[in-house]
Coordinates of C-alpha atoms in Angstrom, one line a residue:
Chain P
M1 CA -4.2 -6.1 1.9
E2 CA -3.9 -7.6 -1.2
Q3 CA -7.5 -7.3 -2.0
I4 CA -7.5 -3.9 -1.0
L5 CA -4.6 -3.0 -3.1
A6 CA -6.1 -4.8 -6.0
D7 CA -9.2 -2.7 -5.5
L8 CA -7.0 0.6 -5.5
Q9 CA -5.4 -0.4 -8.8
L10 CA -8.1 1.2 -11.3
P11 CA -8.4 4.3 -9.0
L12 CA -4.9 5.0 -8.7
Y13 CA -4.2 4.4 -12.6
R14 CA -7.1 7.0 -13.3
Y15 CA -5.8 9.4 -11.1
F16 CA -2.4 9.4 -12.8
V17 CA -4.0 9.3 -16.2
R18 CA -5.4 12.6 -14.9
L19 CA -2.5 13.8 -13.8
S20 CA 0.1 13.0 -16.5
N21 CA -2.1 12.4 -19.8
D22 CA -0.1 9.4 -20.4
P23 CA -1.2 5.8 -20.2
D24 CA 2.4 4.4 -19.8
L25 CA 3.7 6.4 -17.1
S26 CA 0.5 6.2 -15.3
A27 CA 0.8 2.4 -15.5
D28 CA 4.2 2.7 -13.8
L29 CA 3.3 5.1 -11.5
T30 CA 0.2 2.9 -10.4
Q31 CA 2.6 -0.2 -10.4
E32 CA 5.3 1.8 -8.0
T33 CA 2.4 3.1 -5.7
L34 CA 0.9 -0.3 -5.1
L35 CA 4.4 -1.9 -4.3
R36 CA 5.2 1.1 -1.9
A37 CA 2.1 0.4 -0.5
W38 CA 2.6 -3.2 -0.1
A39 CA 5.9 -2.7 1.6
R40 CA 4.7 -0.3 3.9
Q41 CA 1.3 -1.8 4.9
K42 CA 2.2 -1.7 8.6
Q43 CA 1.8 1.8 8.3
L44 CA -1.8 1.0 7.8
R45 CA -3.5 1.0 11.1
V46 CA -7.1 1.5 9.9
P47 CA -8.0 -0.8 6.7
G48 CA -10.9 2.0 6.3
A49 CA -8.5 4.6 5.4
A50 CA -6.6 2.7 2.9
R51 CA -7.8 4.6 0.0
V52 CA -6.7 8.4 1.5
W53 CA -3.2 6.6 2.4
A54 CA -2.8 5.0 -0.9
F55 CA -3.8 8.4 -2.8
G56 CA -1.1 9.9 -0.6
I57 CA 1.6 7.6 -1.6
A58 CA 0.6 8.0 -5.1
T59 CA 0.5 12.3 -4.8
N60 CA 4.1 12.2 -3.0
L61 CA 5.3 9.5 -6.3
W62 CA 3.6 12.3 -8.5
R63 CA 5.9 15.1 -6.9
D64 CA 9.1 13.0 -6.8
R65 CA 8.7 12.0 -10.6
C66 CA 8.1 15.7 -11.4
R67 CA 11.3 16.8 -9.5
S68 CA 13.3 13.9 -11.1
L69 CA 12.2 14.7 -14.6
A70 CA 13.4 18.4 -13.5
K71 CA 9.9 19.8 -14.3
T72 CA 9.3 23.2 -12.1
R73 CA 5.6 22.6 -12.5
C74 CA 4.1 19.0 -12.9
D75 CA 1.8 20.4 -15.6
E76 CA 4.6 20.4 -17.9
I77 CA 4.5 16.6 -18.0
A78 CA 0.8 16.7 -19.1
D79 CA 1.5 19.6 -21.6
D80 CA 4.2 17.1 -23.4
Q81 CA 1.6 14.5 -24.3
P82 CA -0.2 14.8 -27.3
S83 CA -3.6 16.0 -27.1
R84 CA -6.7 13.7 -26.9
E85 CA -7.6 13.9 -30.6
D86 CA -3.9 12.7 -31.6
N87 CA -3.6 10.0 -28.7
P88 CA -4.9 6.5 -29.8
F89 CA -5.4 5.7 -25.9
H90 CA -8.1 8.1 -25.8
A91 CA -10.0 6.1 -29.0
A92 CA -12.6 5.2 -27.0
V93 CA -14.5 8.2 -25.8
A94 CA -17.4 8.1 -23.5
T95 CA -19.4 11.2 -24.8
E96 CA -18.9 14.3 -26.5
L97 CA -19.6 16.4 -23.0
G98 CA -17.4 13.9 -20.9
D99 CA -14.5 14.5 -23.3
A100 CA -14.9 18.4 -23.4
V101 CA -15.0 18.3 -19.5
W102 CA -12.0 15.9 -19.4
N103 CA -10.0 18.4 -21.6
A104 CA -11.2 21.4 -19.9
I105 CA -10.2 19.4 -16.6
G106 CA -6.9 19.1 -18.2
T107 CA -6.4 23.1 -18.3
L108 CA -6.9 23.7 -14.8
P109 CA -3.6 24.0 -12.3
E110 CA -2.7 20.8 -11.2
R111 CA -3.6 21.2 -7.4
Q112 CA -7.2 22.1 -9.0
R113 CA -7.2 19.2 -11.0
Q114 CA -6.1 16.8 -8.2
I115 CA -8.9 17.9 -6.2
L116 CA -11.9 18.1 -8.7
H117 CA -10.6 14.8 -10.0
L118 CA -10.6 13.3 -6.0
R119 CA -13.9 14.8 -5.5
V120 CA -16.0 14.0 -8.5
V121 CA -14.8 10.8 -9.8
E122 CA -13.5 9.2 -6.5
Q123 CA -16.1 11.0 -4.6
M124 CA -13.8 11.4 -1.7
E125 CA -15.0 13.9 1.3
P126 CA -12.8 17.1 1.6
K127 CA -11.2 15.8 4.4
Q128 CA -9.9 12.6 3.0
I129 CA -8.6 14.9 -0.1
A130 CA -6.9 17.0 2.6
E131 CA -5.0 14.1 4.1
S132 CA -4.1 12.4 0.8
L133 CA -3.1 16.0 -0.5
E134 CA -1.4 17.1 3.0
L135 CA -3.5 20.4 2.8
T136 CA -6.3 21.8 5.3
P137 CA -10.0 21.1 4.5
K138 CA -10.4 24.5 3.8
L139 CA -8.0 24.6 1.3
V140 CA -9.2 22.0 -0.4
R141 CA -13.0 23.6 -0.2
S142 CA -11.5 27.0 -1.6
N143 CA -9.7 25.0 -4.7
L144 CA -12.6 23.1 -5.5
S145 CA -14.6 26.3 -5.7
A146 CA -12.1 27.9 -7.8
A147 CA -12.0 24.5 -9.9
R148 CA -15.7 24.7 -10.3
K149 CA -15.5 28.3 -11.6
N150 CA -12.8 27.8 -14.0
L151 CA -14.5 24.9 -15.2
R152 CA -17.7 26.8 -16.0
A153 CA -15.7 29.3 -17.8
R154 CA -13.8 27.3 -19.7
L155 CA -17.0 24.7 -20.6
T156 CA -19.0 27.8 -21.7
E157 CA -16.4 29.2 -23.5
H158 CA -15.9 25.9 -25.6
L159 CA -19.7 24.8 -25.8
C160 CA -20.5 28.6 -27.3
Q161 CA -17.5 28.0 -29.6
S162 CA -18.5 24.5 -30.9
G163 CA -21.9 24.9 -31.0
P164 CA -22.4 27.2 -34.3
E165 CA -19.6 25.3 -36.0
E166 CA -21.8 21.8 -35.4
K167 CA -25.2 23.8 -36.6
S168 CA -23.4 25.1 -39.7
S169 CA -22.0 21.5 -40.2
Chain T
M1 CA -25.7 36.2 -9.9
T2 CA -22.9 37.4 -7.6
D3 CA -19.6 35.6 -6.7
S4 CA -20.8 34.8 -3.3
H5 CA -24.0 33.0 -4.9
C6 CA -21.2 31.0 -6.9
T7 CA -19.3 30.0 -3.5
R8 CA -22.4 28.9 -2.1
I9 CA -23.4 27.2 -5.1
D10 CA -20.2 25.4 -5.6
S11 CA -20.6 24.3 -1.9
Y12 CA -24.1 23.2 -2.5
I13 CA -22.9 21.1 -5.5
D14 CA -20.2 19.3 -3.5
G15 CA -22.2 18.6 -0.7
F16 CA -20.3 20.4 1.6
A17 CA -22.4 23.5 2.4
T18 CA -24.0 23.7 5.8
E19 CA -27.2 23.3 6.9
Q20 CA -28.3 26.5 6.8
Q21 CA -26.5 27.3 3.6
R22 CA -28.2 24.2 1.8
I23 CA -31.5 25.8 2.8
E24 CA -30.9 29.3 1.6
V25 CA -29.5 28.0 -1.8
E26 CA -32.5 25.6 -2.3
R27 CA -34.8 28.5 -1.3
H28 CA -32.6 30.8 -3.9
L29 CA -32.6 27.8 -6.5
K30 CA -36.5 28.2 -6.6
R31 CA -36.7 31.6 -8.0
C32 CA -33.3 31.8 -9.8
D33 CA -33.4 29.9 -13.1
A34 CA -29.8 30.9 -13.9
C35 CA -28.7 29.5 -10.8
R36 CA -30.8 26.3 -11.2
A37 CA -29.2 26.0 -14.5
I38 CA -25.6 26.1 -13.1
V39 CA -26.5 23.6 -10.7
E40 CA -27.8 21.3 -13.4
Q41 CA -24.9 21.9 -15.8
H42 CA -22.4 20.9 -13.3
R43 CA -24.1 17.9 -11.8
E44 CA -24.2 16.8 -15.8
Y45 CA -20.2 17.8 -15.9
D46 CA -19.7 15.6 -13.2
R47 CA -21.8 12.7 -14.4
A48 CA -20.2 13.2 -17.6
L49 CA -16.9 13.2 -16.4
R50 CA -17.8 10.0 -14.2
R51 CA -18.7 8.3 -17.4
H52 CA -15.7 9.3 -19.0
A53 CA -13.5 7.7 -16.3
A54 CA -15.2 4.8 -16.4
T55 CA -13.9 4.2 -20.1
I56 CA -10.1 4.5 -18.6
N57 CA -8.8 1.0 -17.9
P58 CA -5.5 0.1 -17.0
P59 CA -3.6 -2.4 -19.1
K60 CA -3.6 -6.3 -18.2
H61 CA 0.1 -6.1 -16.8
L62 CA -0.6 -3.9 -14.3
A63 CA -1.9 -7.0 -12.0
E64 CA 1.2 -8.8 -12.2
P65 CA 3.6 -6.9 -9.6
M66 CA 0.8 -7.8 -6.7
A67 CA 1.0 -11.5 -7.8
L68 CA 4.9 -11.1 -7.8
A69 CA 5.1 -9.4 -4.7
H70 CA 2.8 -12.2 -2.9
S71 CA 4.5 -15.2 -4.8
G72 CA 7.9 -13.5 -3.6
R73 CA 6.7 -13.2 -0.1
Q74 CA 5.6 -17.1 -0.2
K75 CA 8.9 -17.9 -1.5
V76 CA 10.7 -15.7 1.2
R77 CA 8.3 -17.7 3.7
R78 CA 9.8 -21.3 2.5
L79 CA 13.3 -20.1 2.4
F80 CA 13.0 -19.1 5.9
V81 CA 11.6 -22.6 7.0
V82 CA 14.3 -24.4 5.2
V83 CA 17.0 -22.1 6.3
A84 CA 15.6 -22.5 9.9
A85 CA 15.8 -26.4 9.7
V86 CA 19.4 -26.6 8.5
A87 CA 20.6 -23.7 11.1
A88 CA 18.7 -26.0 13.5
S89 CA 20.4 -29.2 12.5
L90 CA 23.6 -27.6 12.5
I91 CA 23.7 -25.9 15.7
L92 CA 21.9 -28.6 18.1
P93 CA 24.6 -31.1 17.9
V94 CA 27.3 -28.4 18.9
V95 CA 25.0 -27.4 21.5
I96 CA 24.7 -30.7 23.0
H97 CA 28.3 -31.2 22.7
F98 CA 29.1 -28.1 24.7
R99 CA 26.7 -28.6 27.2
R100 CA 28.1 -32.3 27.8
D101 CA 31.6 -30.8 28.4
Q102 CA 30.4 -28.2 30.3
G103 CA 28.8 -30.7 32.4
S104 CA 32.0 -32.3 33.2
G105 CA 34.0 -29.4 33.5
R106 CA 36.3 -30.0 30.9
P107 CA 37.1 -27.5 28.4
L108 CA 35.6 -27.3 24.9
V109 CA 39.4 -28.1 23.4
D110 CA 41.8 -29.4 25.4
R111 CA 44.9 -28.0 24.0
T112 CA 46.9 -30.0 26.9
F113 CA 46.0 -33.3 25.3
Q114 CA 48.8 -35.9 24.8
P115 CA 47.9 -39.1 23.3
T116 CA 48.7 -41.8 25.2
P117 CA 49.5 -45.5 24.2
K118 CA 46.4 -47.4 23.1
A119 CA 45.5 -49.8 26.2
P120 CA 44.4 -53.0 25.0
P121 CA 40.7 -53.1 24.7
S122 CA 39.2 -54.4 28.0
E123 CA 37.8 -57.8 27.5
A124 CA 34.7 -57.4 29.8
P125 CA 32.1 -54.9 28.4
I126 CA 30.6 -52.6 30.9
D127 CA 28.2 -53.8 33.2
R128 CA 25.1 -51.6 33.0
T129 CA 23.7 -52.9 35.7
K130 CA 26.8 -51.5 38.3
L131 CA 26.2 -48.0 37.0
A132 CA 25.3 -45.8 39.6
I133 CA 23.8 -42.4 39.1
A134 CA 26.2 -39.5 40.4
S135 CA 23.8 -36.9 40.3
S136 CA 20.1 -36.3 39.9
P137 CA 18.6 -36.0 36.3
Q138 CA 18.8 -32.1 35.2
I139 CA 16.1 -31.4 33.0
N140 CA 16.8 -28.6 30.6
A141 CA 14.1 -26.2 29.9
V142 CA 15.8 -24.7 27.2
D143 CA 16.0 -27.5 24.6
S144 CA 14.0 -30.0 26.6
S145 CA 16.8 -32.5 27.0
T146 CA 17.8 -34.3 30.4
H147 CA 21.1 -34.8 31.6
V148 CA 22.0 -37.8 33.5
V149 CA 25.3 -38.2 34.9
V150 CA 26.0 -41.4 35.9
I151 CA 29.3 -43.2 37.1
D152 CA 30.9 -46.4 36.4
P153 CA 32.4 -47.8 39.8
E154 CA 34.9 -50.0 38.0
S155 CA 36.7 -47.3 35.8
E156 CA 35.3 -44.4 37.8
D157 CA 34.6 -42.7 34.4
D158 CA 31.4 -40.6 34.4
I159 CA 29.3 -41.0 31.5
T160 CA 26.6 -38.2 30.7
F161 CA 23.6 -39.5 29.2
V162 CA 21.5 -36.7 27.0
M163 CA 17.8 -38.1 27.1
L164 CA 14.8 -36.2 25.1
Y165 CA 12.3 -34.6 27.9
P166 CA 9.4 -37.0 26.2
I167 CA 11.7 -40.2 26.9
I168 CA 12.0 -39.4 30.6
Q169 CA 8.4 -38.7 30.7
S170 CA 7.2 -41.8 29.2
N171 CA 9.7 -43.7 31.8
R172 CA 8.3 -41.5 34.6
E173 CA 4.8 -42.6 33.9

């Protein structure tokens, strides 16, 4: 069990960074998720389902945190954080496109953001995402489709705006 | 490109289009440059996002809680063993004492007890060869002890011996 949880540390941390855009809060929430998972390890009957189960705990924890911070929407927590350019945490940037995609996903509604992250980064199946987020697979698919559409629109807009500037500079 | 195209392409990109839908989309992509560009664009977004996510690493102290939880669990285990050993060493003499009193029919605490003047110590020690077995050995399955009640014909006092089962067994052999 300890090894399973150790392997989940990084995916959970990235998930919380995706949701909160705050490395310190993400580290706290990851710790809390792992400790909750450790305490409730008897609930896990199928070891193969550990990832889905742990993301479910993480999502509930995130909801609780949003409620305790008296935020009507979890999006507001992410909006409170400094932008990627101002945040030293984001100093290590993989690529310009990666940065653009990351920022564009950050502007999506929370549910679309969660689903897109779990699908693309964690490569989870819609059924697994549905279990983790307590949604139906159909809703996951429709949200994912909407997220793709929004992402496309935002990135096209972003790339069209940044293209001429780059050329002129 | 229509909305239905977009939806199908999104399902195709995410790999949950049905077999029929997949064939249809692939047929459409062969003759539609715009949709092919969209698919390629999304695959590039996904690759970029994965590469980007790979640069996010948790702080080193994140590994600590698991180690702490693990060491805490081991501590609890060790503590449990110590407590169990102490409890066993305290409870065992009480149980043995209680069983011995129960066997002779005497209450655990005799409240009517009146001290009698001390009798002069008998000069002759108990001749153990004269002791007769008053009851058959009773082997207690719970604590593996064996009660053997013997009687001294001279003093008519019954004496209960509590012996551990392995000793009796070795004697029987």
